[in-house]
Amino acid sequence: MVLTSWLVALVALVAAGSQGRNSSLDAWFLKDGKGQSCASCHSVDGIELRGFSEADLSRRMARHHPNEVAAKIRGILLGKVPAESGLETRPLQPGGAVLAGATAVDRDNAFLAQIKSKFPELLKPIQDLPGALAFQKAVLSIDLRQLSIGIPLNRLSEDGFHGESHRSIANWFPDVVTFDSDQLRVELEKYRADPSDFNLADVDNKLLAIATVNSPFAELSLAKYRCLMVYQHELRTGRASNVLLKGNPFWLVGEFGRTYPDADPVTIRVPEEIAAAKAMPQTYKDQLRELRLPWFWLGWIFDPSLTKTSLSKETVRGDYFCRSLEGDGPYIGHEIFMLSRKLAEQTRNPLYAKIPFEIQYSFFLTNIPLVEREPKDAAAKAIFRQLTANSFRMSLFLLRDDLTRTNRALHAVPQANQIQYMRKYLEAIGSPEPGLIDSTLKLLKSAKIN
Ligand code: HEC
């Protein structure tokens, strides 16, 4: 008898589990008057919110639900507080903290100093192809998640309650709802029971199928929600993730900051109450600026060759990213490091196995001559010159080697133009390389164009 009732209970439990139902999350999925639940904008159980104070939680819960529900939500949020969480958290900040320095220039100089102290092999002058290959290997071996940068990533939350400077959309939470949380509940609960990369991708696929995106602002919210999924996945599993979700949502947040800096919030459909809460008439442009570069950098960490994010040539070349590194900084030391790594990635990227090596320094090598844009600080300038000269030599040796072996080239004219800029810069800093440059240009001229 006892056994049968036990079996009945077990069957009921399994059935409940197979429907992905877990009654303890009911309050989390309960919709407020606007049809929004906590799960519409936060992770499946709010793991990322566990570090917020009781007062912050109560204040935010009161916006959506009466007290009885709030008590149940609090029950869900109780649990181990993730090590890194709360008000000041800047999720996924590489190396755990922003490099010190009051201005972008100071922090860019600190970045170059870090390269010198942690990776001195990157500054050892390259003399030949083996030297170029050693540089390439060294730059590829750097863990981008651990390399501190001077660019502050966005905080997890920005609530105007904490002060005027916190009235910003430059944070990780979606401002508007883009999907019905009931429709995603089964996948979310399956993921919560077994937080594997596979189940995360499953949530994302379903989300993309059910999301309704009818404005640029909604597009931003959807991208933010997807970034949040990756972050909370790391909190939950306790390990860095290299899951690249379709279209690279980190990059998409940066793209929003690039595309709409001059837009009128009304035309991109920011709801009136959000525009007011976020002081958009006063600081809209600053908020978009804060949404640009940090998310481009994060997007790049998840796709360092920039070949898996989008088919757009501007993205693959890193055009807007380079522009933002100089315009929103300047972070020119970060820029040459990023480009060196991105170029080094080419030959190990399977997508590139049959594609000739291509020099591509985007805006780093156009417009205003590089000597005029170098760091002003003497120590930083010396490191910048060594790193840049090595980066150019790596690219030239790799290109020359490829041309010698295959006699095929991509975009020969733009590459030759860039090589002329390299020649000028290397001459200007007293480190000319006429032999390597002339022989590479000659091979480039006679190569078959792909
Ligand atoms: C429409 C999307 C949305 C929904 C629904 C939502 N939130 Fe949030 N939440 C946000 C945003 C956006 C922020 C960042 C601060 C801001 O913009 O006001 C935030 C911030 C928070 C914070 C941090 C506040 C701080 O002090 O920085 C907490 C805690 C929180 N939410 C809890 C909840 C809970 C609990 C629910 C469900 C009852 C919920 N939220 C529902 C979007 C949402």
Tab-separated table of N, CA, C and O in Angstrom, residues 407-413 444-450:
chain	number	residue	atom	x	y	z
A	407	ASN	N	50.678	32.464	-54.217
A	407	ASN	CA	50.543	33.480	-55.269
A	407	ASN	C	49.091	33.947	-55.437
A	407	ASN	O	48.668	34.305	-56.528
A	408	ARG	N	48.335	33.936	-54.331
A	408	ARG	CA	46.957	34.437	-54.389
A	408	ARG	C	46.798	35.539	-53.348
A	408	ARG	O	47.419	35.489	-52.286
A	409	ALA	N	45.952	36.517	-53.679
A	409	ALA	CA	45.750	37.610	-52.724
A	409	ALA	C	44.299	38.068	-52.719
A	409	ALA	O	43.571	37.866	-53.678
A	410	LEU	N	43.929	38.694	-51.614
A	410	LEU	CA	42.606	39.310	-51.491
A	410	LEU	C	42.812	40.821	-51.487
A	410	LEU	O	43.774	41.292	-50.883
A	411	HIS	N	41.939	41.566	-52.120
A	411	HIS	CA	41.982	43.033	-52.027
A	411	HIS	C	43.392	43.599	-52.100
A	411	HIS	O	43.864	44.245	-51.148
A	412	ALA	N	44.063	43.343	-53.233
A	412	ALA	CA	45.477	43.736	-53.333
A	412	ALA	C	45.675	45.252	-53.216
A	412	ALA	O	46.633	45.700	-52.574
A	413	VAL	N	44.788	46.033	-53.799
A	413	VAL	CA	45.006	47.490	-53.777
A	413	VAL	C	44.869	48.079	-52.368
A	413	VAL	O	45.772	48.773	-51.889
A	444	LEU	N	52.630	41.010	-54.114
A	444	LEU	CA	51.210	41.383	-54.090
A	444	LEU	C	50.758	41.823	-55.483
A	444	LEU	O	49.651	41.506	-55.928
A	445	LYS	N	51.644	42.549	-56.173
A	445	LYS	CA	51.326	43.073	-57.499
A	445	LYS	C	51.128	41.950	-58.516
A	445	LYS	O	50.257	42.035	-59.383
A	446	SER	N	51.919	40.897	-58.381
A	446	SER	CA	51.833	39.847	-59.399
A	446	SER	C	50.910	38.700	-58.981
A	446	SER	O	50.723	37.746	-59.720
A	447	ALA	N	50.321	38.808	-57.783
A	447	ALA	CA	49.482	37.704	-57.302
A	447	ALA	C	48.153	37.649	-58.039
A	447	ALA	O	47.667	38.654	-58.550
A	448	LYS	N	47.581	36.446	-58.094
A	448	LYS	CA	46.233	36.294	-58.639
A	448	LYS	C	45.251	36.811	-57.590
A	448	LYS	O	45.375	36.491	-56.404
A	449	ILE	N	44.298	37.604	-58.048
A	449	ILE	CA	43.362	38.177	-57.073
A	449	ILE	C	42.176	37.223	-56.870
A	449	ILE	O	41.556	36.793	-57.830
A	450	ASN	N	41.912	36.902	-55.632
A	450	ASN	CA	40.827	35.958	-55.318
A	450	ASN	C	39.452	36.586	-55.514
A	450	ASN	O	39.255	37.731	-55.145
